[in-house]
Protein backbone atom coordinates (compact mmCIF):
# COMPACT_ATOMS: atom_id res chain seq x y z
CA UNK A 1 0.00 0.00 0.00
CA UNK A 2 1.04 3.61 -0.34
CA UNK A 3 -0.03 6.98 0.96
CA UNK A 4 -3.37 7.98 -0.46
CA UNK A 5 -2.66 11.61 0.53
CA UNK A 6 0.62 11.68 -1.43
CA UNK A 7 -0.92 9.79 -4.37
CA UNK A 8 -3.65 12.41 -4.62
CA UNK A 9 -1.08 15.22 -4.50
CA UNK A 10 1.09 13.64 -7.17
CA UNK A 11 -1.61 12.49 -9.55
CA UNK A 12 -3.58 15.70 -9.45
CA UNK A 13 -1.03 18.33 -10.45
CA UNK A 14 -1.60 21.90 -9.33
CA UNK A 15 -3.95 23.65 -11.72
CA UNK A 16 -1.15 26.12 -12.54
CA UNK A 17 1.22 23.31 -13.55
CA UNK A 18 -1.58 21.62 -15.50
CA UNK A 19 -2.10 24.69 -17.68
CA UNK A 20 1.64 25.34 -17.95
CA UNK A 21 2.11 21.78 -19.29
CA UNK A 22 -0.79 22.29 -21.71
CA UNK A 23 0.95 25.46 -22.92
CA UNK A 24 4.13 23.53 -23.69
CA UNK A 25 2.23 20.98 -25.78
CA UNK A 26 0.28 23.71 -27.54
CA UNK A 27 3.54 25.57 -28.31
CA UNK A 28 4.89 22.48 -30.04
CA UNK A 29 1.70 22.25 -32.09
CA UNK A 30 1.27 25.86 -33.20
CA UNK A 31 4.52 27.61 -32.25
CA UNK A 32 5.31 29.30 -28.95
CA UNK A 33 4.76 32.75 -30.47
CA UNK A 34 1.09 31.89 -31.01
CA UNK A 35 0.40 30.79 -27.46
CA UNK A 36 -0.35 33.47 -24.85
CA UNK A 37 0.77 31.71 -21.74
CA UNK A 38 -0.22 33.73 -18.67
CA UNK A 39 -0.24 30.69 -16.42
CA UNK A 40 2.94 30.60 -14.37
CA UNK A 41 5.00 33.01 -12.27
CA UNK A 42 8.29 32.40 -14.05
CA UNK A 43 10.08 35.78 -14.22
CA UNK A 44 10.82 36.80 -17.80
CA UNK A 45 13.33 39.48 -16.81
CA UNK A 46 16.95 38.26 -16.86
CA UNK A 47 18.85 37.95 -13.61
CA UNK A 48 20.98 41.05 -12.88
CA UNK A 49 24.59 41.14 -14.07
CA UNK A 50 25.74 40.42 -10.54
CA UNK A 51 24.42 36.86 -10.84
CA UNK A 52 26.49 35.74 -13.82
CA UNK A 53 29.53 37.73 -12.70
CA UNK A 54 29.41 36.14 -9.26
CA UNK A 55 28.90 32.67 -10.68
CA UNK A 56 32.01 33.05 -12.83
CA UNK A 57 33.98 34.52 -9.96
CA UNK A 58 32.97 31.76 -7.57
CA UNK A 59 33.83 29.04 -10.05
CA UNK A 60 37.18 30.63 -10.84
CA UNK A 61 38.26 31.54 -7.34
CA UNK A 62 36.67 29.24 -4.80
CA UNK A 63 37.95 25.80 -3.95
CA UNK A 64 35.69 23.43 -5.86
CA UNK A 65 35.10 21.02 -3.00
CA UNK A 66 34.04 23.88 -0.74
CA UNK A 67 31.93 25.52 -3.45
CA UNK A 68 30.01 22.35 -4.21
CA UNK A 69 30.21 20.74 -0.78
CA UNK A 70 27.60 20.49 1.95
CA UNK A 71 27.24 23.60 4.06
CA UNK A 72 25.96 23.67 7.64
CA UNK A 73 22.39 22.42 7.65
CA UNK A 74 21.07 25.91 8.41
CA UNK A 75 23.26 27.44 5.70
CA UNK A 76 26.75 28.92 5.58
CA UNK A 77 27.42 31.23 8.53
CA UNK A 78 28.89 34.01 6.36
CA UNK A 79 25.94 33.88 3.98
CA UNK A 80 23.45 34.12 6.83
CA UNK A 81 25.38 36.97 8.42
CA UNK A 82 25.37 38.89 5.12
CA UNK A 83 21.61 38.47 4.75
CA UNK A 84 21.00 39.45 8.38
CA UNK A 85 23.12 42.58 7.86
CA UNK A 86 21.22 43.49 4.73
CA UNK A 87 17.83 43.09 6.46
CA UNK A 88 18.98 45.16 9.42
CA UNK A 89 20.23 47.96 7.17
CA UNK A 90 17.00 48.04 5.16
CA UNK A 91 14.40 47.51 7.85
CA UNK A 92 15.97 48.51 11.15
CA UNK A 93 15.71 44.93 12.41
CA UNK A 94 18.10 43.08 14.73
CA UNK A 95 18.74 39.77 13.01
CA UNK A 96 21.95 37.80 13.40
CA UNK A 97 23.10 34.78 11.42
CA UNK A 98 21.51 32.67 14.16
CA UNK A 99 18.01 33.78 13.19
CA UNK A 100 18.47 32.81 9.55
CA UNK A 101 17.92 29.39 8.01
CA UNK A 102 18.71 28.96 4.30
CA UNK A 103 16.12 27.07 2.24
CA UNK A 104 15.38 25.93 -1.27
CA UNK A 105 13.00 28.84 -1.88
CA UNK A 106 9.85 30.25 -0.34
CA UNK A 107 7.86 27.06 -0.81
CA UNK A 108 10.34 25.23 1.40
CA UNK A 109 10.46 28.17 3.82
CA UNK A 110 6.70 28.07 4.37
CA UNK A 111 6.51 24.29 4.60
CA UNK A 112 9.40 24.24 7.09
CA UNK A 113 7.71 26.86 9.29
CA UNK A 114 4.44 24.90 9.23
CA UNK A 115 6.25 21.70 10.13
CA UNK A 116 8.25 23.45 12.88
CA UNK A 117 5.18 24.57 14.83
CA UNK A 118 2.33 22.20 13.90
CA UNK A 119 0.88 19.76 16.40
CA UNK A 120 -2.15 17.48 16.03
CA UNK A 121 -5.46 19.41 16.13
CA UNK A 122 -3.79 22.65 15.08
CA UNK A 123 -5.34 25.06 12.64
CA UNK A 124 -3.54 27.46 10.30
CA UNK A 125 -5.53 30.42 9.01
CA UNK A 126 -4.94 32.10 5.70
CA UNK A 127 -6.79 34.76 3.72
CA UNK A 128 -8.30 34.04 0.32
CA UNK A 129 -7.13 34.41 -2.31
CA UNK A 130 -4.07 32.48 -1.19
CA UNK A 131 -1.13 30.68 -2.80
CA UNK A 132 -2.50 27.23 -3.59
CA UNK A 133 0.38 25.29 -2.02
CA UNK A 134 -0.41 26.48 1.53
CA UNK A 135 -3.06 23.79 1.72
CA UNK A 136 -0.49 21.16 0.72
CA UNK A 137 2.12 22.37 3.23
CA UNK A 138 -0.33 22.63 6.13
CA UNK A 139 -2.16 19.37 5.48
CA UNK A 140 1.15 17.51 5.11
CA UNK A 141 1.79 18.29 8.79
CA UNK A 142 -1.57 16.80 9.79
CA UNK A 143 -2.96 20.24 10.67
CA UNK A 144 -5.97 21.93 9.09
CA UNK A 145 -6.02 24.97 6.80
CA UNK A 146 -8.81 27.41 7.61
CA UNK A 147 -9.53 29.99 4.92
CA UNK A 148 -10.91 33.47 5.52
CA UNK A 149 -13.20 34.17 2.55
CA UNK A 150 -12.07 36.90 0.18
CA UNK A 151 -13.25 40.48 0.41
CA UNK A 152 -14.22 40.79 -3.23
CA UNK A 153 -14.33 44.59 -3.16
CA UNK A 154 -10.76 45.23 -2.06
CA UNK A 155 -9.04 41.83 -1.69
CA UNK A 156 -7.74 43.15 1.63
CA UNK A 157 -8.21 41.18 4.87
CA UNK A 158 -11.77 40.71 6.11
CA UNK A 159 -11.18 41.16 9.84
CA UNK A 160 -14.75 40.37 10.89
CA UNK A 161 -14.57 37.03 9.14
CA UNK A 162 -11.08 36.46 10.57
CA UNK A 163 -12.27 37.12 14.13
CA UNK A 164 -15.04 34.60 13.58
CA UNK A 165 -12.55 31.89 12.60
CA UNK A 166 -9.64 32.39 15.01
CA UNK A 167 -9.97 30.03 17.99
CA UNK A 168 -7.83 28.28 20.63
CA UNK A 169 -6.71 25.72 18.00
CA UNK A 170 -5.21 28.43 15.81
CA UNK A 171 -1.47 27.84 15.72
CA UNK A 172 -0.47 30.25 12.97
CA UNK A 173 -1.67 32.71 10.38
CA UNK A 174 -0.12 32.65 6.91
CA UNK A 175 -0.15 35.87 4.93
CA UNK A 176 1.36 36.86 1.60
CA UNK A 177 1.96 40.44 0.53
CA UNK A 178 2.46 41.52 -2.24
CA UNK A 179 -0.13 38.89 -2.92
CA UNK A 180 -0.24 36.10 -5.41
CA UNK A 181 -2.78 36.11 -7.08
CA UNK A 182 -4.41 39.51 -6.35
CA UNK A 183 -1.34 41.79 -6.49
CA UNK A 184 -2.65 43.53 -3.36
CA UNK A 185 -0.16 44.89 -0.82
CA UNK A 186 -1.22 45.05 2.84
CA UNK A 187 -0.80 48.51 4.28
CA UNK A 188 0.82 49.37 7.59
CA UNK A 189 -2.64 49.99 9.09
CA UNK A 190 -3.86 46.57 7.96
CA UNK A 191 -0.78 44.90 9.44
CA UNK A 192 -1.20 46.80 12.71
CA UNK A 193 -4.82 45.72 12.93
CA UNK A 194 -3.92 42.09 12.23
CA UNK A 195 -1.11 42.10 14.78
CA UNK A 196 -3.35 43.77 17.36
CA UNK A 197 -5.88 40.94 17.04
CA UNK A 198 -3.12 38.31 17.24
CA UNK A 199 -1.63 39.90 20.39
CA UNK A 200 -5.02 39.93 22.03
CA UNK A 201 -5.82 36.34 21.07
CA UNK A 202 -2.42 35.08 22.24
CA UNK A 203 -3.18 36.54 25.67
CA UNK A 204 -6.71 35.21 25.70
CA UNK A 205 -5.71 31.64 24.69
CA UNK A 206 -2.46 31.60 26.66
CA UNK A 207 -0.28 30.37 23.81
CA UNK A 208 1.62 31.89 20.91
CA UNK A 209 -0.02 32.37 17.55
CA UNK A 210 2.67 32.56 14.90
CA UNK A 211 2.58 34.82 11.90
CA UNK A 212 4.13 33.24 8.81
CA UNK A 213 4.71 35.91 6.22
CA UNK A 214 5.47 34.62 2.74
CA UNK A 215 7.34 37.34 0.86
CA UNK A 216 8.83 36.27 -2.46
CA UNK A 217 7.48 39.47 -4.05
CA UNK A 218 8.68 41.93 -1.40
CA UNK A 219 10.66 44.04 -3.87
CA UNK A 220 8.10 43.91 -6.68
CA UNK A 221 5.93 46.91 -5.87
CA UNK A 222 4.88 49.85 -8.01
CA UNK A 223 5.14 53.46 -6.98
CA UNK A 224 5.55 54.63 -3.45
CA UNK A 225 4.20 51.53 -1.80
CA UNK A 226 5.66 50.43 1.51
CA UNK A 227 5.66 46.75 2.37
CA UNK A 228 5.78 46.68 6.19
CA UNK A 229 8.47 44.40 7.61
CA UNK A 230 6.57 42.12 9.93
CA UNK A 231 9.07 41.39 12.71
CA UNK A 232 8.90 45.12 13.49
CA UNK A 233 5.20 44.69 14.26
CA UNK A 234 4.87 41.24 15.79
CA UNK A 235 7.42 39.23 17.73
CA UNK A 236 6.21 35.74 16.84
CA UNK A 237 6.85 36.19 13.13
CA UNK A 238 8.57 33.93 10.62
CA UNK A 239 9.65 35.73 7.46
CA UNK A 240 9.72 33.37 4.48
CA UNK A 241 11.75 34.82 1.65
CA UNK A 242 13.02 33.67 -1.71
CA UNK A 243 15.32 35.05 -4.37
CA UNK A 244 13.20 33.34 -7.06
CA UNK A 245 11.43 36.51 -8.15
CA UNK A 246 13.70 39.36 -7.05
CA UNK A 247 16.79 37.89 -8.74
CA UNK A 248 14.87 35.88 -11.39
CA UNK A 249 16.25 32.57 -10.10
CA UNK A 250 13.19 30.35 -9.57
CA UNK A 251 14.82 27.19 -10.89
CA UNK A 252 17.89 27.56 -8.68
CA UNK A 253 15.89 27.15 -5.47
CA UNK A 254 17.31 29.56 -2.92
CA UNK A 255 15.64 31.45 -0.09
CA UNK A 256 15.51 31.58 3.69
CA UNK A 257 13.46 31.66 6.85
CA UNK A 258 14.14 34.53 9.24
CA UNK A 259 12.91 33.65 12.71
CA UNK A 260 11.73 36.78 14.54
CA UNK A 261 14.58 38.15 16.65
CA UNK A 262 12.18 38.72 19.55
CA UNK A 263 10.20 35.51 19.15
CA UNK A 264 9.16 33.85 22.40
CA UNK A 265 11.49 30.88 23.05
CA UNK A 266 13.22 31.93 19.84
CA UNK A 267 16.22 29.62 20.30
CA UNK A 268 13.98 26.62 20.65
CA UNK A 269 11.83 27.65 17.71
CA UNK A 270 14.95 28.13 15.58
CA UNK A 271 16.00 24.59 16.56
CA UNK A 272 12.51 23.39 15.55
CA UNK A 273 13.01 25.07 12.16
CA UNK A 274 16.30 23.19 11.77
CA UNK A 275 14.51 20.01 12.84
CA UNK A 276 11.74 20.57 10.31
CA UNK A 277 14.29 21.09 7.52
CA UNK A 278 15.97 17.87 8.61
CA UNK A 279 12.71 15.91 8.80
CA UNK A 280 11.77 17.11 5.33
CA UNK A 281 15.14 15.90 4.03
CA UNK A 282 16.53 19.22 2.84
CA UNK A 283 20.08 18.61 4.23
CA UNK A 284 21.18 22.11 3.15
CA UNK A 285 20.28 24.73 0.56
CA UNK A 286 22.33 24.64 -2.69
CA UNK A 287 25.84 25.75 -1.75
CA UNK A 288 26.69 27.54 -5.01
CA UNK A 289 23.60 29.71 -4.78
CA UNK A 290 24.07 30.37 -1.09
CA UNK A 291 27.49 31.87 -1.89
CA UNK A 292 25.96 33.72 -4.81
CA UNK A 293 23.23 35.42 -2.79
CA UNK A 294 25.83 36.51 -0.26
CA UNK A 295 27.33 38.66 -3.02
CA UNK A 296 24.05 39.73 -4.65
CA UNK A 297 21.86 40.32 -1.58
CA UNK A 298 20.07 43.66 -1.88
CA UNK A 299 20.16 43.64 -5.69
CA UNK A 300 17.26 42.89 -8.00
CA UNK A 301 16.58 42.22 -11.65
CA UNK A 302 15.26 45.18 -13.63
CA UNK A 303 11.74 45.12 -12.23
CA UNK A 304 10.51 48.10 -14.25
CA UNK A 305 9.20 45.79 -17.00
CA UNK A 306 6.60 44.44 -14.61
CA UNK A 307 5.18 47.91 -14.02
CA UNK A 308 5.04 48.51 -17.73
CA UNK A 309 3.23 45.17 -18.16
CA UNK A 310 0.84 45.87 -15.32
CA UNK A 311 -0.16 49.24 -16.74
CA UNK A 312 -0.59 47.91 -20.25
CA UNK A 313 -2.66 44.91 -19.24
CA UNK A 314 -4.72 46.57 -16.52
CA UNK A 315 -5.66 49.54 -18.69
CA UNK A 316 -6.49 47.42 -21.72
CA UNK A 317 -8.50 44.79 -19.85
CA UNK A 318 -10.55 47.26 -17.85
CA UNK A 319 -11.14 49.12 -21.13
CA UNK A 320 -12.58 45.92 -22.64
CA UNK A 321 -14.99 45.62 -19.71
CA UNK A 322 -13.14 43.24 -17.41
CA UNK A 323 -13.04 44.08 -13.72
CA UNK A 324 -10.09 43.51 -11.44
CA UNK A 325 -8.46 45.04 -8.39
CA UNK A 326 -5.62 47.42 -9.27
CA UNK A 327 -2.46 45.54 -8.26
CA UNK A 328 0.24 47.42 -6.36
CA UNK A 329 2.73 44.59 -6.46
CA UNK A 330 3.73 41.07 -7.58
CA UNK A 331 3.07 40.32 -11.24
CA UNK A 332 -0.49 39.05 -11.39
CA UNK A 333 -3.85 40.46 -12.34
CA UNK A 334 -6.83 38.81 -10.65
CA UNK A 335 -9.70 39.27 -13.04
CA UNK A 336 -13.39 38.53 -12.54
CA UNK A 337 -14.35 35.79 -14.98
CA UNK A 338 -17.09 36.78 -17.40
CA UNK A 339 -19.13 33.78 -16.38
CA UNK A 340 -19.74 32.19 -12.99
CA UNK A 341 -17.59 29.14 -13.62
CA UNK A 342 -13.96 30.25 -13.94
CA UNK A 343 -12.95 26.84 -15.34
CA UNK A 344 -15.47 27.21 -18.15
CA UNK A 345 -14.20 30.74 -18.76
CA UNK A 346 -10.58 29.53 -18.95
CA UNK A 347 -11.64 26.81 -21.39
CA UNK A 348 -13.23 29.46 -23.60
CA UNK A 349 -10.09 31.57 -23.34
CA UNK A 350 -8.11 28.64 -24.73
CA UNK A 351 -10.01 29.09 -28.02
CA UNK A 352 -7.99 32.30 -28.38
CA UNK A 353 -4.80 30.58 -27.13
CA UNK A 354 -5.05 32.53 -23.87
CA UNK A 355 -3.84 30.45 -20.95
CA UNK A 356 -5.32 31.71 -17.68
CA UNK A 357 -5.61 30.07 -14.27
CA UNK A 358 -9.00 29.64 -12.55
CA UNK A 359 -9.15 31.20 -9.09
CA UNK A 360 -10.88 28.24 -7.42
CA UNK A 361 -7.70 26.69 -6.01
CA UNK A 362 -6.70 30.11 -4.67
CA UNK A 363 -9.93 30.00 -2.65
CA UNK A 364 -11.68 32.45 -4.96
CA UNK A 365 -14.07 30.89 -7.48
CA UNK A 366 -15.32 33.10 -10.30
CA UNK A 367 -11.94 34.79 -10.82
CA UNK A 368 -8.93 34.04 -12.98
CA UNK A 369 -5.26 34.82 -12.53
CA UNK A 370 -3.30 36.42 -15.36
CA UNK A 371 0.42 36.16 -14.77
CA UNK A 372 2.07 39.09 -16.55
CA UNK A 373 5.73 38.25 -16.01
CA UNK A 374 5.94 37.74 -19.76
CA UNK A 375 7.42 39.78 -22.59
CA UNK A 376 5.61 43.07 -23.11
CA UNK A 377 5.31 42.12 -26.78
CA UNK A 378 3.39 38.97 -25.76
CA UNK A 379 0.87 41.13 -23.92
CA UNK A 380 0.57 43.45 -26.90
CA UNK A 381 -0.04 40.52 -29.18
CA UNK A 382 -2.54 38.94 -26.77
CA UNK A 383 -4.72 42.03 -26.28
CA UNK A 384 -6.97 41.40 -29.32
CA UNK A 385 -7.57 37.89 -27.97
CA UNK A 386 -8.69 39.31 -24.62
CA UNK A 387 -10.93 41.74 -26.46
CA UNK A 388 -12.55 39.02 -28.60
CA UNK A 389 -13.08 36.90 -25.52
CA UNK A 390 -14.85 39.80 -23.78
CA UNK A 391 -17.02 40.39 -26.85
CA UNK A 392 -18.28 36.81 -26.70
CA UNK A 393 -20.01 37.71 -23.46
CA UNK A 394 -21.66 40.92 -24.62
N1 LIG B 1 4.77 31.74 -2.23
C1 LIG B 1 4.15 32.44 -3.17
C2 LIG B 1 3.10 33.42 -2.78
C3 LIG B 1 4.47 32.25 -4.52
O1 LIG B 1 3.83 32.95 -5.45
C4 LIG B 1 5.47 31.32 -4.85
C5 LIG B 1 5.82 31.06 -6.25
O2 LIG B 1 5.25 31.51 -7.19
C6 LIG B 1 6.09 30.63 -3.82
C7 LIG B 1 5.72 30.86 -2.52
C8 LIG B 1 7.16 29.64 -4.11
O3 LIG B 1 8.32 30.34 -4.39
P1 LIG B 1 9.74 29.62 -4.54
O4 LIG B 1 9.98 29.46 -5.99
O5 LIG B 1 10.70 30.57 -3.95
O6 LIG B 1 9.67 28.34 -3.80
JSON list of N, CA, C and O and ligand atoms in Angstrom, two decimals, residues 104-107 131 134 176 180 214 216-217 242 244-245 250 253 332, ligand 1:
[
{"chain": "A", "resi": 104, "resn": "UNK", "atom": "N", "xyz": [15.48, 26.02, 0.18]},
{"chain": "A", "resi": 104, "resn": "UNK", "atom": "CA", "xyz": [15.38, 25.93, -1.27]},
{"chain": "A", "resi": 104, "resn": "UNK", "atom": "C", "xyz": [14.13, 26.70, -1.73]},
{"chain": "A", "resi": 104, "resn": "UNK", "atom": "O", "xyz": [13.25, 26.16, -2.38]},
{"chain": "A", "resi": 105, "resn": "UNK", "atom": "N", "xyz": [14.08, 27.98, -1.39]},
{"chain": "A", "resi": 105, "resn": "UNK", "atom": "CA", "xyz": [13.00, 28.84, -1.88]},
{"chain": "A", "resi": 105, "resn": "UNK", "atom": "C", "xyz": [11.87, 29.01, -0.89]},
{"chain": "A", "resi": 105, "resn": "UNK", "atom": "O", "xyz": [11.83, 28.38, 0.17]},
{"chain": "A", "resi": 106, "resn": "UNK", "atom": "N", "xyz": [10.94, 29.89, -1.26]},
{"chain": "A", "resi": 106, "resn": "UNK", "atom": "CA", "xyz": [9.85, 30.25, -0.34]},
{"chain": "A", "resi": 106, "resn": "UNK", "atom": "C", "xyz": [8.92, 29.08, -0.05]},
{"chain": "A", "resi": 106, "resn": "UNK", "atom": "O", "xyz": [8.38, 28.97, 1.05]},
{"chain": "A", "resi": 107, "resn": "UNK", "atom": "N", "xyz": [8.74, 28.22, -1.04]},
{"chain": "A", "resi": 107, "resn": "UNK", "atom": "CA", "xyz": [7.86, 27.06, -0.81]},
{"chain": "A", "resi": 107, "resn": "UNK", "atom": "C", "xyz": [8.42, 26.23, 0.35]},
{"chain": "A", "resi": 107, "resn": "UNK", "atom": "O", "xyz": [7.69, 25.85, 1.26]},
{"chain": "A", "resi": 131, "resn": "UNK", "atom": "N", "xyz": [-2.00, 31.53, -1.98]},
{"chain": "A", "resi": 131, "resn": "UNK", "atom": "CA", "xyz": [-1.13, 30.68, -2.80]},
{"chain": "A", "resi": 131, "resn": "UNK", "atom": "C", "xyz": [-1.53, 29.22, -2.57]},
{"chain": "A", "resi": 131, "resn": "UNK", "atom": "O", "xyz": [-1.56, 28.74, -1.43]},
{"chain": "A", "resi": 134, "resn": "UNK", "atom": "N", "xyz": [-0.28, 26.43, 0.06]},
{"chain": "A", "resi": 134, "resn": "UNK", "atom": "CA", "xyz": [-0.41, 26.48, 1.53]},
{"chain": "A", "resi": 134, "resn": "UNK", "atom": "C", "xyz": [-1.21, 25.28, 2.04]},
{"chain": "A", "resi": 134, "resn": "UNK", "atom": "O", "xyz": [-0.92, 24.72, 3.09]},
{"chain": "A", "resi": 176, "resn": "UNK", "atom": "N", "xyz": [0.49, 36.71, 2.77]},
{"chain": "A", "resi": 176, "resn": "UNK", "atom": "CA", "xyz": [1.36, 36.86, 1.60]},
{"chain": "A", "resi": 176, "resn": "UNK", "atom": "C", "xyz": [1.08, 38.23, 0.96]},
{"chain": "A", "resi": 176, "resn": "UNK", "atom": "O", "xyz": [0.00, 38.46, 0.46]},
{"chain": "A", "resi": 180, "resn": "UNK", "atom": "N", "xyz": [0.05, 36.96, -4.27]},
{"chain": "A", "resi": 180, "resn": "UNK", "atom": "CA", "xyz": [-0.24, 36.10, -5.41]},
{"chain": "A", "resi": 180, "resn": "UNK", "atom": "C", "xyz": [-1.54, 35.38, -5.06]},
{"chain": "A", "resi": 180, "resn": "UNK", "atom": "O", "xyz": [-1.56, 34.66, -4.06]},
{"chain": "A", "resi": 214, "resn": "UNK", "atom": "N", "xyz": [4.86, 35.19, 3.94]},
{"chain": "A", "resi": 214, "resn": "UNK", "atom": "CA", "xyz": [5.47, 34.62, 2.74]},
{"chain": "A", "resi": 214, "resn": "UNK", "atom": "C", "xyz": [5.73, 35.77, 1.77]},
{"chain": "A", "resi": 214, "resn": "UNK", "atom": "O", "xyz": [4.79, 36.37, 1.26]},
{"chain": "A", "resi": 216, "resn": "UNK", "atom": "N", "xyz": [7.94, 36.33, -1.29]},
{"chain": "A", "resi": 216, "resn": "UNK", "atom": "CA", "xyz": [8.83, 36.27, -2.46]},
{"chain": "A", "resi": 216, "resn": "UNK", "atom": "C", "xyz": [8.72, 37.50, -3.36]},
{"chain": "A", "resi": 216, "resn": "UNK", "atom": "O", "xyz": [9.60, 37.71, -4.20]},
{"chain": "A", "resi": 217, "resn": "UNK", "atom": "N", "xyz": [7.66, 38.30, -3.17]},
{"chain": "A", "resi": 217, "resn": "UNK", "atom": "CA", "xyz": [7.48, 39.47, -4.05]},
{"chain": "A", "resi": 217, "resn": "UNK", "atom": "C", "xyz": [7.79, 40.78, -3.34]},
{"chain": "A", "resi": 217, "resn": "UNK", "atom": "O", "xyz": [7.39, 41.85, -3.82]},
{"chain": "A", "resi": 242, "resn": "UNK", "atom": "N", "xyz": [12.43, 34.42, -0.61]},
{"chain": "A", "resi": 242, "resn": "UNK", "atom": "CA", "xyz": [13.02, 33.67, -1.71]},
{"chain": "A", "resi": 242, "resn": "UNK", "atom": "C", "xyz": [13.64, 34.65, -2.68]},
{"chain": "A", "resi": 242, "resn": "UNK", "atom": "O", "xyz": [13.15, 35.77, -2.84]},
{"chain": "A", "resi": 244, "resn": "UNK", "atom": "N", "xyz": [13.75, 33.81, -5.78]},
{"chain": "A", "resi": 244, "resn": "UNK", "atom": "CA", "xyz": [13.20, 33.34, -7.06]},
{"chain": "A", "resi": 244, "resn": "UNK", "atom": "C", "xyz": [12.74, 34.49, -7.95]},
{"chain": "A", "resi": 244, "resn": "UNK", "atom": "O", "xyz": [12.96, 34.49, -9.16]},
{"chain": "A", "resi": 245, "resn": "UNK", "atom": "N", "xyz": [12.05, 35.46, -7.34]},
{"chain": "A", "resi": 245, "resn": "UNK", "atom": "CA", "xyz": [11.43, 36.51, -8.15]},
{"chain": "A", "resi": 245, "resn": "UNK", "atom": "C", "xyz": [12.33, 37.75, -8.20]},
{"chain": "A", "resi": 245, "resn": "UNK", "atom": "O", "xyz": [12.47, 38.36, -9.26]},
{"chain": "A", "resi": 250, "resn": "UNK", "atom": "N", "xyz": [14.11, 31.32, -10.18]},
{"chain": "A", "resi": 250, "resn": "UNK", "atom": "CA", "xyz": [13.19, 30.35, -9.57]},
{"chain": "A", "resi": 250, "resn": "UNK", "atom": "C", "xyz": [13.65, 28.90, -9.68]},
{"chain": "A", "resi": 250, "resn": "UNK", "atom": "O", "xyz": [13.36, 28.09, -8.80]},
{"chain": "A", "resi": 253, "resn": "UNK", "atom": "N", "xyz": [16.39, 27.55, -6.78]},
{"chain": "A", "resi": 253, "resn": "UNK", "atom": "CA", "xyz": [15.89, 27.15, -5.47]},
{"chain": "A", "resi": 253, "resn": "UNK", "atom": "C", "xyz": [16.75, 27.70, -4.33]},
{"chain": "A", "resi": 253, "resn": "UNK", "atom": "O", "xyz": [17.54, 26.97, -3.73]},
{"chain": "A", "resi": 332, "resn": "UNK", "atom": "N", "xyz": [0.75, 39.73, -11.02]},
{"chain": "A", "resi": 332, "resn": "UNK", "atom": "CA", "xyz": [-0.49, 39.05, -11.39]},
{"chain": "A", "resi": 332, "resn": "UNK", "atom": "C", "xyz": [-1.65, 40.03, -11.41]},
{"chain": "A", "resi": 332, "resn": "UNK", "atom": "O", "xyz": [-1.67, 40.98, -10.61]},
{"chain": "B", "resi": 1, "resn": "LIG", "atom": "N1", "xyz": [4.77, 31.74, -2.23]},
{"chain": "B", "resi": 1, "resn": "LIG", "atom": "C1", "xyz": [4.15, 32.44, -3.17]},
{"chain": "B", "resi": 1, "resn": "LIG", "atom": "C2", "xyz": [3.10, 33.42, -2.78]},
{"chain": "B", "resi": 1, "resn": "LIG", "atom": "C3", "xyz": [4.47, 32.25, -4.52]},
{"chain": "B", "resi": 1, "resn": "LIG", "atom": "O1", "xyz": [3.83, 32.95, -5.45]},
{"chain": "B", "resi": 1, "resn": "LIG", "atom": "C4", "xyz": [5.47, 31.32, -4.85]},
{"chain": "B", "resi": 1, "resn": "LIG", "atom": "C5", "xyz": [5.82, 31.06, -6.25]},
{"chain": "B", "resi": 1, "resn": "LIG", "atom": "O2", "xyz": [5.25, 31.51, -7.19]},
{"chain": "B", "resi": 1, "resn": "LIG", "atom": "C6", "xyz": [6.09, 30.63, -3.82]},
{"chain": "B", "resi": 1, "resn": "LIG", "atom": "C7", "xyz": [5.72, 30.86, -2.52]},
{"chain": "B", "resi": 1, "resn": "LIG", "atom": "C8", "xyz": [7.16, 29.64, -4.11]},
{"chain": "B", "resi": 1, "resn": "LIG", "atom": "O3", "xyz": [8.32, 30.34, -4.39]},
{"chain": "B", "resi": 1, "resn": "LIG", "atom": "P1", "xyz": [9.74, 29.62, -4.54]},
{"chain": "B", "resi": 1, "resn": "LIG", "atom": "O4", "xyz": [9.98, 29.46, -5.99]},
{"chain": "B", "resi": 1, "resn": "LIG", "atom": "O5", "xyz": [10.70, 30.57, -3.95]},
{"chain": "B", "resi": 1, "resn": "LIG", "atom": "O6", "xyz": [9.67, 28.34, -3.80]}
]
